[in-house]
Amino acid sequence: MPSSINIQPASHSARDRWRAMLEGVALGAIYGILLRLLNHTNFVGPKAQTFSQTFSVMTIAFLFGGPVVIGILTVRRAEAIEHVSVWKWIFLPWISVFVMLLTLWLFLIEGGICILMASPIALVCASIGGLIAGTWSRLRKPSGLTLTCVAILPFLLAPVEARLTAPSSTRTVASEIRIHATPQTIWRNIERVPAIAPSELSTTWTRRIGFPRPIEATLSYEGVGGVRHASFERGLLFIETITAWEPQRRIAFSIKADSAHIPTTTLDEHVTIGGRYFDVLDGEYTLEPLADGNTVLHLVSHQRLSTNFNGYAGLWTDAVMQNLQNSILEVIKHRCEHA
C-alpha cells in the first residue's frame, strides 16, 4: 500500500518575519515624526503660533497618547504575518521611539533637554501600546478602519486638551552645603558672584543636555530693592530684586527671567524659563553658623509649573533646579575655602 502523505502548512520564512517587524518599527517611527511635525513652528508656516497652541506637544494626548499609538502600530504590523513573542510586544516599540527621537534630534526639531525628559514616559507608553496591540491580535484582528481611528485619536484630543487651562503648582527645591569659612566670607561671595570660569564648574548632566552654565551675578546696590543680574551663557538672564537683606544671615530675592531677550536657540520652547509652562519665582540664601567653625549655606527656590502632567514634569524640573543650585553652591564653597 502506498504510504500516506502528511501535508504541513507552509511556514513563513525568517526573512518575512523580519521584514514585518522592520515595517512595524518604520510605521511607528513615521507616525511619531508626523505627529511632532504638526507642532513644529518651522513646519506649519506663518500661522505657527496658533497651530502650535492647538496641537500642543505639552498635552497628555501627545506626550502619553502618541507613544501608545506608536506601540499599537508597531506591534500590529509586526504581527501581520504571524504572532510575535510578548517581549517583542514590550520592546519592539522602543526601537520606533528611538528612531523617532533620533530623527527629531538630528534635524534640530527637538532639543536634547526635551528628548531626555520625554524619553522615559514615551518608552513606557509605547510598551503599553505594544501590549494592547499584541493582546488585541490574539483575541481578534483589528480592522484597518479601527487602527485608523486609533491613529487619529491624539490629533482629535490634543486640540480639545490645549484649550483647557493647565493647573499650576508651585515647586520648592532646597539645597545646602557645609563650608569651612565664616559667615562674613560667605556673604561676600553670595551678595555678588564674580565671573565664574568654566574650570570652576564640574561637568553635570544638565550641562551635557544643553542647559546654559552660570556666568556671574552683579548687584546694583546693597539692601532691599537692590537688583542682581544673574547671567548664564547663551544670553540667559535672571533679574533678581532683593526682598530681604540681613547681612551675614539671609538674602532673599524675587526672580524674573528676561525672556524677551533670550535667544530662541538657548532653550527648547517647551522648557523656556518664564514661558507658558515653567518659571522660576524666587530664591533665598540662609547662612547657619555651626559651633565647629563651619557654616551651612542653604539655598531655596520656588518655581511655577503649569502643565497637564505636573507630577511627571515636576520630577524633571526639581532635578534640574537641584543640579543647578548644587553647582552654584560648590563654586561658592570652593571660593570661600580658598580665599
GROMACS .gro file of C-alpha atoms in nm:
model
  339
    1MET     CA    1   0.000   0.000   0.000
    2PRO     CA    2   0.123   0.347  -0.072
    3SER     CA    3   0.216   0.534   0.239
    4SER     CA    4   0.004   0.832   0.340
    5ILE     CA    5   0.149   1.178   0.290
    6ASN     CA    6   0.117   1.447   0.561
    7ILE     CA    7   0.100   1.796   0.414
    8GLN     CA    8   0.228   2.060   0.663
    9PRO     CA    9   0.111   2.419   0.633
   10ALA     CA   10   0.377   2.640   0.486
   11SER     CA   11   0.554   2.850   0.743
   12HIS     CA   12   0.674   3.198   0.676
   13SER     CA   13   1.045   3.245   0.632
   14ALA     CA   14   1.261   3.427   0.882
   15ARG     CA   15   1.309   3.698   0.620
   16ASP     CA   16   0.934   3.758   0.603
   17ARG     CA   17   0.909   3.781   0.978
   18TRP     CA   18   1.198   4.027   1.000
   19ARG     CA   19   1.050   4.237   0.722
   20ALA     CA   20   0.719   4.260   0.906
   21MET     CA   21   0.893   4.373   1.225
   22LEU     CA   22   1.104   4.631   1.041
   23GLU     CA   23   0.792   4.763   0.868
   24GLY     CA   24   0.625   4.790   1.208
   25VAL     CA   25   0.920   4.985   1.351
   26ALA     CA   26   0.922   5.218   1.049
   27LEU     CA   27   0.545   5.270   1.067
   28GLY     CA   28   0.556   5.359   1.436
   29ALA     CA   29   0.852   5.596   1.392
   30ILE     CA   30   0.698   5.774   1.092
   31TYR     CA   31   0.372   5.822   1.279
   32GLY     CA   32   0.557   5.976   1.575
   33ILE     CA   33   0.759   6.208   1.350
   34LEU     CA   34   0.449   6.330   1.167
   35LEU     CA   35   0.271   6.388   1.497
   36ARG     CA   36   0.562   6.603   1.617
   37LEU     CA   37   0.594   6.792   1.289
   38LEU     CA   38   0.239   6.921   1.329
   39ASN     CA   39   0.364   7.115   1.631
   40HIS     CA   40   0.692   7.234   1.480
   41THR     CA   41   0.680   7.607   1.403
   42ASN     CA   42   0.915   7.587   1.105
   43PHE     CA   43   0.695   7.320   0.951
   44VAL     CA   44   0.348   7.464   0.991
   45GLY     CA   45   0.425   7.805   0.842
   46PRO     CA   46   0.313   8.162   0.914
   47LYS     CA   47   0.025   8.065   1.141
   48ALA     CA   48   0.264   7.858   1.350
   49GLN     CA   49   0.181   8.008   1.689
   50THR     CA   50  -0.194   7.945   1.669
   51PHE     CA   51  -0.141   7.600   1.520
   52SER     CA   52   0.124   7.516   1.779
   53GLN     CA   53  -0.112   7.603   2.062
   54THR     CA   54  -0.387   7.392   1.904
   55PHE     CA   55  -0.170   7.082   1.859
   56SER     CA   56   0.048   7.136   2.162
   57VAL     CA   57   0.325   6.893   2.246
   58MET     CA   58   0.260   6.967   2.614
   59THR     CA   59  -0.061   6.767   2.629
   60ILE     CA   60  -0.141   6.425   2.767
   61ALA     CA   61  -0.283   6.333   2.426
   62PHE     CA   62   0.051   6.399   2.258
   63LEU     CA   63   0.309   6.303   2.521
   64PHE     CA   64   0.127   5.997   2.654
   65GLY     CA   65  -0.129   5.904   2.387
   66GLY     CA   66   0.110   5.943   2.093
   67PRO     CA   67   0.357   5.678   2.215
   68VAL     CA   68   0.070   5.440   2.294
   69VAL     CA   69  -0.039   5.464   1.930
   70ILE     CA   70   0.323   5.416   1.818
   71GLY     CA   71   0.332   5.092   2.015
   72ILE     CA   72  -0.001   4.975   1.872
   73LEU     CA   73   0.101   5.043   1.512
   74THR     CA   74   0.445   4.886   1.555
   75VAL     CA   75   0.325   4.559   1.704
   76ARG     CA   76   0.015   4.532   1.487
   77ARG     CA   77   0.229   4.545   1.173
   78ALA     CA   78   0.488   4.309   1.324
   79GLU     CA   79   0.209   4.056   1.382
   80ALA     CA   80   0.074   4.084   1.027
   81ILE     CA   81   0.244   3.756   0.921
   82GLU     CA   82   0.247   3.560   1.244
   83HIS     CA   83   0.237   3.615   1.617
   84VAL     CA   84   0.549   3.752   1.785
   85SER     CA   85   0.657   3.691   2.142
   86VAL     CA   86   0.539   3.900   2.433
   87TRP     CA   87   0.882   4.051   2.492
   88LYS     CA   88   0.866   4.193   2.139
   89TRP     CA   89   0.532   4.349   2.227
   90ILE     CA   90   0.718   4.535   2.501
   91PHE     CA   91   1.050   4.625   2.341
   92LEU     CA   92   0.989   4.646   1.966
   93PRO     CA   93   0.805   4.980   2.009
   94TRP     CA   94   1.117   5.113   2.186
   95ILE     CA   95   1.305   5.094   1.857
   96SER     CA   96   1.033   5.302   1.691
   97VAL     CA   97   1.060   5.561   1.969
   98PHE     CA   98   1.441   5.571   1.947
   99VAL     CA   99   1.430   5.614   1.568
  100MET     CA  100   1.172   5.892   1.604
  101LEU     CA  101   1.368   6.079   1.871
  102LEU     CA  102   1.699   6.042   1.689
  103THR     CA  103   1.545   6.181   1.370
  104LEU     CA  104   1.391   6.477   1.554
  105TRP     CA  105   1.725   6.550   1.720
  106LEU     CA  106   1.934   6.518   1.401
  107PHE     CA  107   1.705   6.757   1.214
  108LEU     CA  108   1.701   7.003   1.508
  109ILE     CA  109   1.327   6.967   1.553
  110GLU     CA  110   1.367   6.869   1.919
  111GLY     CA  111   1.644   6.956   2.162
  112GLY     CA  112   1.832   6.731   2.400
  113ILE     CA  113   1.654   6.862   2.709
  114CYS     CA  114   1.305   6.778   2.583
  115ILE     CA  115   1.416   6.444   2.440
  116LEU     CA  116   1.564   6.337   2.773
  117MET     CA  117   1.252   6.443   2.963
  118ALA     CA  118   1.011   6.278   2.720
  119SER     CA  119   1.202   5.952   2.669
  120PRO     CA  120   1.105   5.762   2.988
  121ILE     CA  121   0.733   5.820   2.956
  122ALA     CA  122   0.743   5.766   2.579
  123LEU     CA  123   0.909   5.426   2.621
  124VAL     CA  124   0.668   5.314   2.893
  125CYS     CA  125   0.361   5.426   2.697
  126ALA     CA  126   0.493   5.268   2.375
  127SER     CA  127   0.528   4.936   2.558
  128ILE     CA  128   0.172   4.973   2.688
  129GLY     CA  129   0.059   5.025   2.330
  130GLY     CA  130   0.253   4.719   2.221
  131LEU     CA  131   0.089   4.507   2.488
  132ILE     CA  132  -0.254   4.636   2.383
  133ALA     CA  133  -0.188   4.553   2.018
  134GLY     CA  134  -0.045   4.209   2.096
  135THR     CA  135  -0.337   4.112   2.318
  136TRP     CA  136  -0.578   4.259   2.066
  137SER     CA  137  -0.429   4.049   1.786
  138ARG     CA  138  -0.461   3.734   1.991
  139LEU     CA  139  -0.829   3.798   2.060
  140ARG     CA  140  -0.936   3.950   1.732
  141LYS     CA  141  -0.758   4.106   1.437
  142PRO     CA  142  -0.832   4.481   1.441
  143SER     CA  143  -0.957   4.615   1.110
  144GLY     CA  144  -0.784   4.886   0.912
  145LEU     CA  145  -1.064   5.127   0.995
  146THR     CA  146  -1.023   5.060   1.367
  147LEU     CA  147  -0.648   5.123   1.351
  148THR     CA  148  -0.706   5.445   1.156
  149CYS     CA  149  -0.945   5.566   1.426
  150VAL     CA  150  -0.688   5.485   1.695
  151ALA     CA  151  -0.414   5.667   1.500
  152ILE     CA  152  -0.611   5.990   1.464
  153LEU     CA  153  -0.729   5.994   1.827
  154PRO     CA  154  -0.435   6.207   1.956
  155PHE     CA  155  -0.499   6.456   1.672
  156LEU     CA  156  -0.860   6.490   1.789
  157LEU     CA  157  -0.793   6.505   2.162
  158ALA     CA  158  -0.489   6.737   2.163
  159PRO     CA  159  -0.678   7.048   2.038
  160VAL     CA  160  -0.951   6.994   2.298
  161GLU     CA  161  -0.700   6.950   2.577
  162ALA     CA  162  -0.494   7.250   2.463
  163ARG     CA  163  -0.797   7.477   2.515
  164LEU     CA  164  -0.823   7.376   2.880
  165THR     CA  165  -0.638   7.581   3.141
  166ALA     CA  166  -0.350   7.374   3.274
  167PRO     CA  167  -0.328   7.354   3.653
  168SER     CA  168  -0.042   7.547   3.813
  169SER     CA  169   0.165   7.421   4.103
  170THR     CA  170   0.449   7.576   4.298
  171ARG     CA  171   0.757   7.358   4.342
  172THR     CA  172   1.016   7.410   4.616
  173VAL     CA  173   1.376   7.300   4.575
  174ALA     CA  174   1.609   7.320   4.875
  175SER     CA  175   1.986   7.267   4.867
  176GLU     CA  176   2.259   7.311   5.126
  177ILE     CA  177   2.634   7.277   5.164
  178ARG     CA  178   2.876   7.282   5.458
  179ILE     CA  179   3.156   7.537   5.413
  180HIS     CA  180   3.468   7.573   5.624
  181ALA     CA  181   3.451   7.952   5.634
  182THR     CA  182   3.299   8.235   5.837
  183PRO     CA  183   2.961   8.390   5.754
  184GLN     CA  184   3.146   8.712   5.662
  185THR     CA  185   3.349   8.535   5.394
  186ILE     CA  186   3.049   8.351   5.258
  187TRP     CA  187   2.837   8.667   5.249
  188ARG     CA  188   3.095   8.840   5.027
  189ASN     CA  189   3.067   8.552   4.783
  190ILE     CA  190   2.688   8.541   4.758
  191GLU     CA  191   2.581   8.907   4.750
  192ARG     CA  192   2.776   8.933   4.426
  193VAL     CA  193   2.923   8.647   4.226
  194PRO     CA  194   3.224   8.748   4.013
  195ALA     CA  195   3.266   8.582   3.675
  196ILE     CA  196   3.275   8.203   3.702
  197ALA     CA  197   3.541   8.036   3.490
  198PRO     CA  198   3.433   7.715   3.313
  199SER     CA  199   3.704   7.530   3.507
  200GLU     CA  200   3.528   7.613   3.835
  201LEU     CA  201   3.222   7.411   3.733
  202SER     CA  202   3.213   7.034   3.727
  203THR     CA  203   3.058   6.867   3.425
  204THR     CA  204   2.699   6.787   3.516
  205TRP     CA  205   2.422   6.604   3.334
  206THR     CA  206   2.224   6.927   3.294
  207ARG     CA  207   2.512   7.087   3.106
  208ARG     CA  208   2.551   6.775   2.893
  209ILE     CA  209   2.191   6.803   2.774
  210GLY     CA  210   2.231   7.170   2.690
  211PHE     CA  211   2.136   7.377   2.994
  212PRO     CA  212   2.343   7.701   3.000
  213ARG     CA  213   2.614   7.737   3.265
  214PRO     CA  214   2.609   8.026   3.516
  215ILE     CA  215   2.848   8.313   3.446
  216GLU     CA  216   2.813   8.583   3.714
  217ALA     CA  217   2.576   8.782   3.938
  218THR     CA  218   2.603   9.158   3.974
  219LEU     CA  219   2.431   9.382   4.230
  220SER     CA  220   2.316   9.741   4.175
  221TYR     CA  221   2.331   9.832   4.546
  222GLU     CA  222   2.321   9.662   4.885
  223GLY     CA  223   1.987   9.637   5.063
  224VAL     CA  224   1.621   9.575   4.989
  225GLY     CA  225   1.533   9.694   4.639
  226GLY     CA  226   1.878   9.625   4.501
  227VAL     CA  227   1.882   9.443   4.168
  228ARG     CA  228   2.100   9.145   4.086
  229HIS     CA  229   2.160   9.038   3.728
  230ALA     CA  230   2.233   8.666   3.725
  231SER     CA  231   2.381   8.586   3.385
  232PHE     CA  232   2.408   8.248   3.217
  233GLU     CA  233   2.574   8.161   2.889
  234ARG     CA  234   2.391   8.198   2.557
  235GLY     CA  235   2.205   8.511   2.669
  236LEU     CA  236   2.003   8.368   2.958
  237LEU     CA  237   1.949   8.640   3.220
  238PHE     CA  238   1.761   8.647   3.551
  239ILE     CA  239   1.668   8.982   3.703
  240GLU     CA  240   1.661   8.936   4.081
  241THR     CA  241   1.514   9.208   4.304
  242ILE     CA  242   1.623   9.194   4.669
  243THR     CA  243   1.326   9.144   4.907
  244ALA     CA  244   1.518   9.063   5.227
  245TRP     CA  245   1.866   9.179   5.328
  246GLU     CA  246   2.017   9.062   5.658
  247PRO     CA  247   2.397   9.083   5.623
  248GLN     CA  248   2.577   8.758   5.705
  249ARG     CA  249   2.244   8.589   5.777
  250ARG     CA  250   1.992   8.599   5.492
  251ILE     CA  251   1.933   8.738   5.146
  252ALA     CA  252   1.611   8.677   4.950
  253PHE     CA  253   1.505   8.795   4.606
  254SER     CA  254   1.226   8.768   4.354
  255ILE     CA  255   1.328   8.635   4.012
  256LYS     CA  256   1.213   8.736   3.668
  257ALA     CA  257   1.363   8.581   3.358
  258ASP     CA  258   1.446   8.830   3.086
  259SER     CA  259   1.255   8.609   2.842
  260ALA     CA  260   1.215   8.884   2.583
  261HIS     CA  261   1.589   8.880   2.510
  262ILE     CA  262   1.661   8.507   2.546
  263PRO     CA  263   1.764   8.371   2.205
  264THR     CA  264   1.529   8.101   2.079
  265THR     CA  265   1.828   7.869   2.045
  266THR     CA  266   1.914   7.887   2.416
  267LEU     CA  267   1.640   7.655   2.546
  268ASP     CA  268   1.374   7.435   2.390
  269GLU     CA  269   1.048   7.626   2.350
  270HIS     CA  270   0.870   7.392   2.591
  271VAL     CA  271   1.116   7.448   2.878
  272THR     CA  272   1.177   7.821   2.830
  273ILE     CA  273   1.202   7.988   3.170
  274GLY     CA  274   0.933   8.249   3.214
  275GLY     CA  275   0.724   8.085   2.946
  276ARG     CA  276   0.383   7.924   2.939
  277TYR     CA  277   0.485   7.608   3.123
  278PHE     CA  278   0.768   7.693   3.364
  279ASP     CA  279   0.905   7.988   3.558
  280VAL     CA  280   1.143   8.050   3.847
  281LEU     CA  281   0.975   8.273   4.107
  282ASP     CA  282   1.222   8.349   4.385
  283GLY     CA  283   1.530   8.238   4.573
  284GLU     CA  284   1.682   8.272   4.918
  285TYR     CA  285   2.025   8.218   5.076
  286THR     CA  286   2.040   8.150   5.451
  287LEU     CA  287   2.363   8.117   5.650
  288GLU     CA  288   2.370   7.885   5.952
  289PRO     CA  289   2.688   7.914   6.164
  290LEU     CA  290   2.798   7.595   6.342
  291ALA     CA  291   2.986   7.556   6.668
  292ASP     CA  292   3.282   7.388   6.498
  293GLY     CA  293   3.358   7.696   6.288
  294ASN     CA  294   3.185   7.573   5.974
  295THR     CA  295   2.880   7.735   5.817
  296VAL     CA  296   2.592   7.565   5.642
  297LEU     CA  297   2.475   7.764   5.340
  298HIS     CA  298   2.113   7.698   5.242
  299LEU     CA  299   1.967   7.785   4.903
  300VAL     CA  300   1.591   7.755   4.848
  301SER     CA  301   1.399   7.842   4.531
  302HIS     CA  302   1.038   7.825   4.416
  303GLN     CA  303   0.918   7.750   4.064
  304ARG     CA  304   0.585   7.769   3.886
  305LEU     CA  305   0.486   7.467   3.679
  306SER     CA  306   0.181   7.478   3.450
  307THR     CA  307   0.117   7.156   3.259
  308ASN     CA  308  -0.149   6.887   3.249
  309PHE     CA  309   0.106   6.644   3.392
  310ASN     CA  310   0.273   6.844   3.669
  311GLY     CA  311   0.353   6.531   3.868
  312TYR     CA  312   0.577   6.393   3.594
  313ALA     CA  313   0.716   6.729   3.478
  314GLY     CA  314   0.793   6.823   3.838
  315LEU     CA  315   1.032   6.531   3.873
  316TRP     CA  316   1.244   6.681   3.595
  317THR     CA  317   1.222   7.048   3.693
  318ASP     CA  318   1.312   6.961   4.052
  319ALA     CA  319   1.612   6.758   3.932
  320VAL     CA  320   1.733   7.036   3.701
  321MET     CA  321   1.700   7.305   3.968
  322GLN     CA  322   1.863   7.086   4.231
  323ASN     CA  323   2.157   7.021   3.999
  324LEU     CA  324   2.191   7.389   3.914
  325GLN     CA  325   2.175   7.500   4.278
  326ASN     CA  326   2.429   7.241   4.385
  327SER     CA  327   2.667   7.359   4.112
  328ILE     CA  328   2.645   7.719   4.234
  329LEU     CA  329   2.693   7.614   4.597
  330GLU     CA  330   3.002   7.413   4.502
  331VAL     CA  331   3.154   7.722   4.337
  332ILE     CA  332   3.083   7.932   4.646
  333LYS     CA  333   3.231   7.666   4.875
  334HIS     CA  334   3.550   7.638   4.671
  335ARG     CA  335   3.594   8.016   4.657
  336CYS     CA  336   3.531   8.064   5.030
  337GLU     CA  337   3.762   7.785   5.141
  338HIS     CA  338   4.042   7.901   4.910
  339ALA     CA  339   4.005   8.272   4.969
   0.00000   0.00000   0.00000
